[in-house]
Amino acid sequence: MTDTTTSGTTAGRKIAAGATNTVMPLPTAMAAAAFVGIAWYLCAELSVRLLIRCTRRSLYFWACLVCCWAIAIHCVAITLNNFYVWTHYSSIVVIHLMWFTYVVSQSIVLYSRLNLVMKKSHVNRYVLYMISINAVVFGLTTVVLGMVARYPKNIANLKLDKANLIWDKVELAAFFIQETIIGLLYIRATSAHLKNMTLLGRDRHTTRRDLRHLIEVNVFIIVLDAALIGVCYTGFFNLQGFFKAAIYAIKLRTEFTILNQLRSSLHGGSYHRSADVVTVVRDQPRQDQHARRHESEDSNMEMVVMADHAGKIRVRSDIVVSTNRVEKGDSSGDFLRA
C-alpha cells in the first residue's frame, strides 16, 4: 500500500514537472512573474493615489483608473490562461478586451493633458481623431481576430493563428507610432515653452525643471515602446503579454507623476487651462492679495461698528473707509471694482 502511494506520488510529480516545462520554461516563467509583480504593484499604488488625491472626476481621472484596473485584470487572466488554470474560452475574451481597454486608455491619458502645453486646439482635435481611428482599425480588429482565431470549434484555427501573429506585430507598430507622435508633440510644445519667458509664469525655475522632466519622460516612454517592439519581433510571444503589461504600468505611473507636476507648476503662471479646472491668476502676489483682503474685512467691521453710533460718526466712518479703499486699491483694481 505504501509502495503504491509512493510510486503514485512520484509519477504525479513527474507529470507536474512535465506540465510545467510544457507550459513555459522556468527562466521565462520567472521573468513573467517579475513583470506581473511590477504591473500589479504600480497599478495598486496608482489606484490608491487617484482615489485619495483626485477631487474631480475628469477624463484624466477615469482614463487613469480604467487603465490601472484593465492592466491588473489582464495580468490575472493571462497568467491563469498560460499556466492552464483558467482554460475556458472566456479567459481569451477577457485577455483581449482588457488589452484593448488599457492600450486605448493610456493614449487618452496623454491626450487629456496635452492641452497643458499645446494651445492649438486643432492639433488636439487631430490627436483625438488619430486615437479613435487606431482604436477601431487596429484595436478592435485585433480583438475580433484574436477571439475568432482561438475559438475552440473553429476549423481554420491554424491559418488564423498565423494571421493573428502577423497582425499582432502590425497593431503593435501602429500603436507605437501613435504614442511616439503624441510624445513628440509634448517634446516640441515643451521646447517652445522653455524658449518663451511669458509662458513660464512667475516661478520660472520650477516650471523649467518640470518641463525638462516632461521631455525626459517622453523620451523614456519612446525607449520603452521600442523595447516592447524588440521583444515582440524577436519571437518571445509568450513573454510579450507580461512584458507589455509591465511597460504600460511603468508608462502610466511616470506620466501620472510628471503631468501632475506640470499642471501644478503651470498653475502659477498668468493663465492656466486644463481638463479639470480653468483658473485665472492675478498679477499681484498672493500674499498681497490676502493682506488686502484682510484689511478690507477690517474696514468693513469698522464701518459696521461705527454705524451703530450717532449719525455724524456714521458719515465720518463712511468717508474714512472709502478713502482707505481708494488708497489700497491704487495698485490693483480689485477693491475698486468691489
Tab-separated table of N, CA, C and O in Angstrom, residues 236-324:
chain	number	residue	atom	x	y	z
A	236	PHE	N	9.423	36.301	-28.848
A	236	PHE	CA	9.033	35.942	-27.473
A	236	PHE	C	7.544	36.241	-27.268
A	236	PHE	O	7.173	37.152	-26.533
A	237	PHE	N	6.707	35.420	-27.912
A	237	PHE	CA	5.275	35.715	-27.887
A	237	PHE	C	4.681	35.480	-26.501
A	237	PHE	O	3.852	36.261	-26.042
A	238	ASN	N	5.093	34.407	-25.831
A	238	ASN	CA	4.536	34.117	-24.506
A	238	ASN	C	4.930	35.167	-23.479
A	238	ASN	O	4.162	35.499	-22.574
A	239	LEU	N	6.142	35.697	-23.608
A	239	LEU	CA	6.615	36.703	-22.662
A	239	LEU	C	6.113	38.098	-23.001
A	239	LEU	O	6.090	38.993	-22.146
A	240	GLN	N	5.669	38.273	-24.239
A	240	GLN	CA	5.277	39.604	-24.699
A	240	GLN	C	4.100	40.169	-23.908
A	240	GLN	O	4.090	41.351	-23.557
A	241	GLY	N	3.103	39.340	-23.621
A	241	GLY	CA	1.925	39.827	-22.904
A	241	GLY	C	2.260	40.345	-21.517
A	241	GLY	O	1.771	41.399	-21.094
A	242	PHE	N	3.104	39.633	-20.769
A	242	PHE	CA	3.515	40.076	-19.439
A	242	PHE	C	4.385	41.334	-19.516
A	242	PHE	O	4.228	42.255	-18.718
A	243	PHE	N	5.307	41.334	-20.478
A	243	PHE	CA	6.187	42.494	-20.622
A	243	PHE	C	5.404	43.734	-21.028
A	243	PHE	O	5.677	44.841	-20.552
A	244	LYS	N	4.429	43.562	-21.882
A	244	LYS	CA	3.611	44.700	-22.320
A	244	LYS	C	2.837	45.294	-21.153
A	244	LYS	O	2.739	46.526	-21.019
A	245	ALA	N	2.265	44.448	-20.292
A	245	ALA	CA	1.531	44.949	-19.123
A	245	ALA	C	2.449	45.732	-18.193
A	245	ALA	O	2.078	46.801	-17.684
A	246	ALA	N	3.667	45.225	-17.959
A	246	ALA	CA	4.610	45.941	-17.100
A	246	ALA	C	5.038	47.265	-17.722
A	246	ALA	O	5.131	48.291	-17.027
A	247	ILE	N	5.263	47.281	-19.033
A	247	ILE	CA	5.673	48.508	-19.716
A	247	ILE	C	4.581	49.571	-19.618
A	247	ILE	O	4.851	50.746	-19.306
A	248	TYR	N	3.335	49.186	-19.847
A	248	TYR	CA	2.244	50.157	-19.782
A	248	TYR	C	2.013	50.640	-18.358
A	248	TYR	O	1.630	51.800	-18.145
A	249	ALA	N	2.234	49.790	-17.372
A	249	ALA	CA	2.109	50.232	-15.983
A	249	ALA	C	3.199	51.244	-15.632
A	249	ALA	O	2.939	52.252	-14.961
A	250	ILE	N	4.419	51.003	-16.098
A	250	ILE	CA	5.514	51.950	-15.839
A	250	ILE	C	5.245	53.276	-16.535
A	250	ILE	O	5.443	54.357	-15.962
A	251	LYS	N	4.794	53.212	-17.788
A	251	LYS	CA	4.496	54.440	-18.522
A	251	LYS	C	3.395	55.236	-17.829
A	251	LYS	O	3.490	56.469	-17.690
A	252	LEU	N	2.349	54.552	-17.389
A	252	LEU	CA	1.238	55.251	-16.735
A	252	LEU	C	1.685	55.900	-15.432
A	252	LEU	O	1.288	57.028	-15.124
A	253	ARG	N	2.523	55.202	-14.679
A	253	ARG	CA	2.984	55.752	-13.398
A	253	ARG	C	3.860	56.982	-13.609
A	253	ARG	O	3.719	57.986	-12.893
A	254	THR	N	4.789	56.937	-14.563
A	254	THR	CA	5.652	58.086	-14.825
A	254	THR	C	4.858	59.256	-15.393
A	254	THR	O	5.106	60.417	-15.039
A	255	GLU	N	3.903	58.972	-16.254
A	255	GLU	CA	3.068	60.048	-16.803
A	255	GLU	C	2.220	60.701	-15.721
A	255	GLU	O	2.029	61.918	-15.718
A	256	PHE	N	1.707	59.897	-14.803
A	256	PHE	CA	0.901	60.448	-13.718
A	256	PHE	C	1.713	61.433	-12.883
A	256	PHE	O	1.233	62.513	-12.531
A	257	THR	N	2.957	61.088	-12.590
A	257	THR	CA	3.795	61.957	-11.767
A	257	THR	C	4.151	63.251	-12.486
A	257	THR	O	3.954	64.349	-11.959
A	258	ILE	N	4.666	63.146	-13.701
A	258	ILE	CA	5.166	64.341	-14.375
A	258	ILE	C	4.034	65.247	-14.841
A	258	ILE	O	4.152	66.477	-14.808
A	259	LEU	N	2.898	64.684	-15.247
A	259	LEU	CA	1.795	65.528	-15.700
A	259	LEU	C	1.176	66.294	-14.543
A	259	LEU	O	0.750	67.442	-14.701
A	260	ASN	N	1.126	65.677	-13.361
A	260	ASN	CA	0.629	66.402	-12.190
A	260	ASN	C	1.594	67.500	-11.766
A	260	ASN	O	1.182	68.592	-11.372
A	261	GLN	N	2.899	67.227	-11.828
A	261	GLN	CA	3.875	68.275	-11.521
A	261	GLN	C	3.777	69.418	-12.526
A	261	GLN	O	3.857	70.596	-12.143
A	262	LEU	N	3.599	69.078	-13.784
A	262	LEU	CA	3.477	70.110	-14.813
A	262	LEU	C	2.226	70.950	-14.602
A	262	LEU	O	2.253	72.176	-14.742
A	263	ARG	N	1.149	70.319	-14.239
A	263	ARG	CA	-0.113	71.044	-14.015
A	263	ARG	C	0.005	72.006	-12.842
A	263	ARG	O	-0.472	73.134	-12.893
A	264	SER	N	0.676	71.568	-11.766
A	264	SER	CA	0.823	72.445	-10.601
A	264	SER	C	1.792	73.582	-10.875
A	264	SER	O	1.616	74.693	-10.377
A	265	SER	N	2.839	73.347	-11.679
A	265	SER	CA	3.806	74.416	-11.972
A	265	SER	C	3.222	75.440	-12.924
A	265	SER	O	3.415	76.640	-12.752
A	266	LEU	N	2.472	74.994	-13.936
A	266	LEU	CA	1.849	75.941	-14.849
A	266	LEU	C	0.702	76.688	-14.199
A	266	LEU	O	0.275	77.721	-14.687
A	267	HIS	N	0.194	76.171	-13.097
A	267	HIS	CA	-0.878	76.849	-12.362
A	267	HIS	C	-0.400	78.178	-11.783
A	267	HIS	O	-1.187	79.075	-11.530
A	268	GLY	N	0.912	78.334	-11.615
A	268	GLY	CA	1.439	79.585	-11.097
A	268	GLY	C	1.640	80.639	-12.146
A	268	GLY	O	2.065	81.748	-11.836
A	269	GLY	N	1.351	80.318	-13.419
A	269	GLY	CA	1.503	81.299	-14.481
A	269	GLY	C	0.361	82.272	-14.532
A	269	GLY	O	-0.532	82.299	-13.695
A	270	SER	N	0.374	83.099	-15.572
A	270	SER	CA	-0.660	84.107	-15.709
A	270	SER	C	-1.982	83.516	-16.126
A	270	SER	O	-3.031	84.026	-15.809
A	271	TYR	N	-1.935	82.403	-16.855
A	271	TYR	CA	-3.180	81.780	-17.299
A	271	TYR	C	-2.964	80.292	-17.406
A	271	TYR	O	-1.963	79.841	-17.927
A	272	HIS	N	-3.919	79.545	-16.885
A	272	HIS	CA	-3.774	78.090	-16.898
A	272	HIS	C	-5.109	77.468	-17.289
A	272	HIS	O	-6.144	77.827	-16.770
A	273	ARG	N	-5.051	76.526	-18.221
A	273	ARG	CA	-6.239	75.792	-18.636
A	273	ARG	C	-5.893	74.317	-18.690
A	273	ARG	O	-4.899	73.932	-19.264
A	274	SER	N	-6.714	73.499	-18.069
A	274	SER	CA	-6.508	72.061	-18.122
A	274	SER	C	-7.859	71.385	-18.280
A	274	SER	O	-8.885	72.025	-18.375
A	275	ALA	N	-7.828	70.057	-18.293
A	275	ALA	CA	-9.069	69.322	-18.452
A	275	ALA	C	-9.935	69.378	-17.206
A	275	ALA	O	-11.121	69.080	-17.266
A	276	ASP	N	-9.362	69.744	-16.075
A	276	ASP	CA	-10.115	69.740	-14.827
A	276	ASP	C	-10.636	71.126	-14.455
A	276	ASP	O	-11.804	71.286	-14.118
A	277	VAL	N	-9.771	72.128	-14.481
A	277	VAL	CA	-10.148	73.441	-13.993
A	277	VAL	C	-9.666	74.500	-14.957
A	277	VAL	O	-8.769	74.286	-15.756
A	278	VAL	N	-10.270	75.662	-14.856
A	278	VAL	CA	-9.809	76.859	-15.555
A	278	VAL	C	-9.597	77.923	-14.502
A	278	VAL	O	-10.528	78.303	-13.800
A	279	THR	N	-8.373	78.390	-14.362
A	279	THR	CA	-8.013	79.307	-13.291
A	279	THR	C	-7.359	80.531	-13.868
A	279	THR	O	-6.483	80.426	-14.717
A	280	VAL	N	-7.765	81.700	-13.412
A	280	VAL	CA	-7.118	82.956	-13.765
A	280	VAL	C	-6.393	83.462	-12.535
A	280	VAL	O	-7.003	83.697	-11.500
A	281	VAL	N	-5.085	83.636	-12.643
A	281	VAL	CA	-4.261	84.092	-11.532
A	281	VAL	C	-3.950	85.555	-11.740
A	281	VAL	O	-3.491	85.951	-12.807
A	282	ARG	N	-4.145	86.375	-10.727
A	282	ARG	CA	-3.939	87.810	-10.856
A	282	ARG	C	-2.461	88.140	-10.862
A	282	ARG	O	-1.612	87.345	-10.485
A	283	ASP	N	-2.161	89.362	-11.301
A	283	ASP	CA	-0.771	89.765	-11.476
A	283	ASP	C	-0.058	89.965	-10.156
A	283	ASP	O	1.125	89.687	-10.040
A	284	GLN	N	-0.739	90.469	-9.113
A	284	GLN	CA	-0.046	90.746	-7.874
A	284	GLN	C	0.184	89.456	-7.106
A	284	GLN	O	-0.516	88.485	-7.277
A	285	PRO	N	1.194	89.408	-6.229
A	285	PRO	CA	1.473	88.194	-5.449
A	285	PRO	C	0.303	87.828	-4.560
A	285	PRO	O	-0.531	88.656	-4.188
A	286	ARG	N	0.265	86.539	-4.185
A	286	ARG	CA	-0.856	86.043	-3.375
A	286	ARG	C	-0.842	86.638	-1.976
A	286	ARG	O	-1.878	86.873	-1.380
A	287	GLN	N	0.342	86.859	-1.417
A	287	GLN	CA	0.404	87.412	-0.063
A	287	GLN	C	-0.197	88.807	-0.021
A	287	GLN	O	-0.895	89.167	0.926
A	288	ASP	N	0.075	89.597	-1.091
A	288	ASP	CA	-0.527	90.930	-1.141
A	288	ASP	C	-2.037	90.841	-1.238
A	288	ASP	O	-2.770	91.636	-0.662
A	289	GLN	N	-2.526	89.838	-2.002
A	289	GLN	CA	-3.978	89.679	-2.110
A	289	GLN	C	-4.593	89.370	-0.753
A	289	GLN	O	-5.624	89.935	-0.381
A	290	HIS	N	-3.967	88.424	-0.018
A	290	HIS	CA	-4.523	88.082	1.294
A	290	HIS	C	-4.439	89.274	2.253
A	290	HIS	O	-5.346	89.497	3.060
A	291	ALA	N	-3.365	90.051	2.197
A	291	ALA	CA	-3.227	91.209	3.078
A	291	ALA	C	-4.292	92.252	2.767
A	291	ALA	O	-4.923	92.815	3.660
A	292	ARG	N	-4.525	92.497	1.463
A	292	ARG	CA	-5.538	93.492	1.090
A	292	ARG	C	-6.938	93.016	1.472
A	292	ARG	O	-7.775	93.788	1.913
A	293	ARG	N	-7.176	91.693	1.300
A	293	ARG	CA	-8.495	91.173	1.663
A	293	ARG	C	-8.701	91.292	3.169
A	293	ARG	O	-9.800	91.582	3.645
A	294	HIS	N	-7.645	91.035	3.939
A	294	HIS	CA	-7.751	91.143	5.407
A	294	HIS	C	-8.014	92.588	5.829
A	294	HIS	O	-8.829	92.856	6.700
A	295	GLU	N	-7.326	93.544	5.195
A	295	GLU	CA	-7.549	94.943	5.520
A	295	GLU	C	-8.948	95.383	5.131
A	295	GLU	O	-9.591	96.174	5.820
A	296	SER	N	-9.440	94.838	4.005
A	296	SER	CA	-10.793	95.187	3.602
A	296	SER	C	-11.820	94.683	4.604
A	296	SER	O	-12.788	95.356	4.917
A	297	GLU	N	-11.591	93.430	5.120
A	297	GLU	CA	-12.524	92.905	6.118
A	297	GLU	C	-12.486	93.749	7.383
A	297	GLU	O	-13.515	94.002	8.014
A	298	ASP	N	-11.281	94.234	7.804
A	298	ASP	CA	-11.191	95.088	8.979
A	298	ASP	C	-11.937	96.391	8.764
A	298	ASP	O	-12.619	96.898	9.661
A	299	SER	N	-11.846	96.953	7.565
A	299	SER	CA	-12.546	98.202	7.265
A	299	SER	C	-14.045	98.003	7.311
A	299	SER	O	-14.787	98.836	7.821
A	300	ASN	N	-14.536	96.867	6.803
A	300	ASN	CA	-15.964	96.602	6.845
A	300	ASN	C	-16.445	96.465	8.277
A	300	ASN	O	-17.514	96.956	8.643
A	301	MET	N	-15.646	95.768	9.101
A	301	MET	CA	-16.029	95.624	10.503
A	301	MET	C	-16.054	96.986	11.196
A	301	MET	O	-16.937	97.275	11.992
A	302	GLU	N	-15.088	97.843	10.869
A	302	GLU	CA	-15.039	99.169	11.473
A	302	GLU	C	-16.270	99.977	11.077
A	302	GLU	O	-16.877	100.668	11.897
A	303	MET	N	-16.689	99.857	9.839
A	303	MET	CA	-17.834	100.613	9.366
A	303	MET	C	-19.114	100.127	10.034
A	303	MET	O	-19.965	100.910	10.412
A	304	VAL	N	-19.223	98.826	10.236
A	304	VAL	CA	-20.424	98.292	10.871
A	304	VAL	C	-20.509	98.723	12.323
A	304	VAL	O	-21.559	99.110	12.824
A	305	VAL	N	-19.378	98.671	13.030
A	305	VAL	CA	-19.375	99.050	14.445
A	305	VAL	C	-19.720	100.522	14.608
A	305	VAL	O	-20.517	100.908	15.459
A	306	MET	N	-19.152	101.379	13.794
A	306	MET	CA	-19.378	102.799	13.929
A	306	MET	C	-20.747	103.203	13.402
A	306	MET	O	-21.238	104.278	13.722
A	307	ALA	N	-21.349	102.365	12.647
A	307	ALA	CA	-22.681	102.683	12.147
A	307	ALA	C	-23.722	102.566	13.243
A	307	ALA	O	-24.837	103.061	13.086
A	308	ASP	N	-23.391	101.928	14.349
A	308	ASP	CA	-24.333	101.821	15.445
A	308	ASP	C	-24.414	103.086	16.287
A	308	ASP	O	-25.258	103.201	17.152
A	309	HIS	N	-23.494	104.044	16.090
A	309	HIS	CA	-23.483	105.276	16.861
A	309	HIS	C	-24.345	106.337	16.176
A	309	HIS	O	-25.149	106.031	15.298
A	310	ALA	N	-24.093	107.576	16.588
A	310	ALA	CA	-24.912	108.663	16.064
A	310	ALA	C	-24.638	108.893	14.584
A	310	ALA	O	-23.675	108.400	14.031
A	311	GLY	N	-25.509	109.711	13.983
A	311	GLY	CA	-25.422	109.929	12.542
A	311	GLY	C	-24.144	110.594	12.111
A	311	GLY	O	-23.602	110.288	11.054
A	312	LYS	N	-23.589	111.546	12.879
A	312	LYS	CA	-22.360	112.228	12.472
A	312	LYS	C	-21.195	111.260	12.381
A	312	LYS	O	-20.422	111.298	11.449
A	313	ILE	N	-21.089	110.406	13.328
A	313	ILE	CA	-19.995	109.432	13.312
A	313	ILE	C	-20.146	108.481	12.140
A	313	ILE	O	-19.193	108.080	11.506
A	314	ARG	N	-21.372	108.136	11.781
A	314	ARG	CA	-21.596	107.221	10.680
A	314	ARG	C	-21.102	107.844	9.379
A	314	ARG	O	-20.446	107.189	8.567
A	315	VAL	N	-21.413	109.095	9.158
A	315	VAL	CA	-20.962	109.767	7.935
A	315	VAL	C	-19.454	109.838	7.891
A	315	VAL	O	-18.823	109.595	6.872
A	316	ARG	N	-18.819	110.142	9.025
A	316	ARG	CA	-17.359	110.234	9.080
A	316	ARG	C	-16.703	108.882	8.821
A	316	ARG	O	-15.681	108.799	8.140
A	317	SER	N	-17.267	107.804	9.340
A	317	SER	CA	-16.692	106.483	9.106
A	317	SER	C	-16.786	106.107	7.638
A	317	SER	O	-15.881	105.499	7.087
A	318	ASP	N	-17.877	106.486	6.985
A	318	ASP	CA	-18.003	106.178	5.555
A	318	ASP	C	-16.911	106.862	4.763
A	318	ASP	O	-16.340	106.295	3.833
A	319	ILE	N	-16.579	108.113	5.117
A	319	ILE	CA	-15.536	108.852	4.394
A	319	ILE	C	-14.181	108.206	4.611
A	319	ILE	O	-13.415	108.003	3.683
A	320	VAL	N	-13.895	107.834	5.858
A	320	VAL	CA	-12.594	107.233	6.158
A	320	VAL	C	-12.440	105.898	5.448
A	320	VAL	O	-11.409	105.617	4.827
A	321	VAL	N	-13.466	105.068	5.470
A	321	VAL	CA	-13.373	103.744	4.873
A	321	VAL	C	-13.229	103.847	3.360
A	321	VAL	O	-12.423	103.169	2.739
A	322	SER	N	-13.988	104.713	2.714
A	322	SER	CA	-13.898	104.842	1.259
A	322	SER	C	-12.538	105.372	0.845
A	322	SER	O	-11.966	104.935	-0.143
A	323	THR	N	-11.973	106.317	1.639
A	323	THR	CA	-10.635	106.818	1.316
A	323	THR	C	-9.592	105.728	1.457
A	323	THR	O	-8.693	105.580	0.634
A	324	ASN	N	-9.722	104.924	2.493
A	324	ASN	CA	-8.794	103.820	2.710
A	324	ASN	C	-8.837	102.833	1.556
A	324	ASN	O	-7.817	102.343	1.089
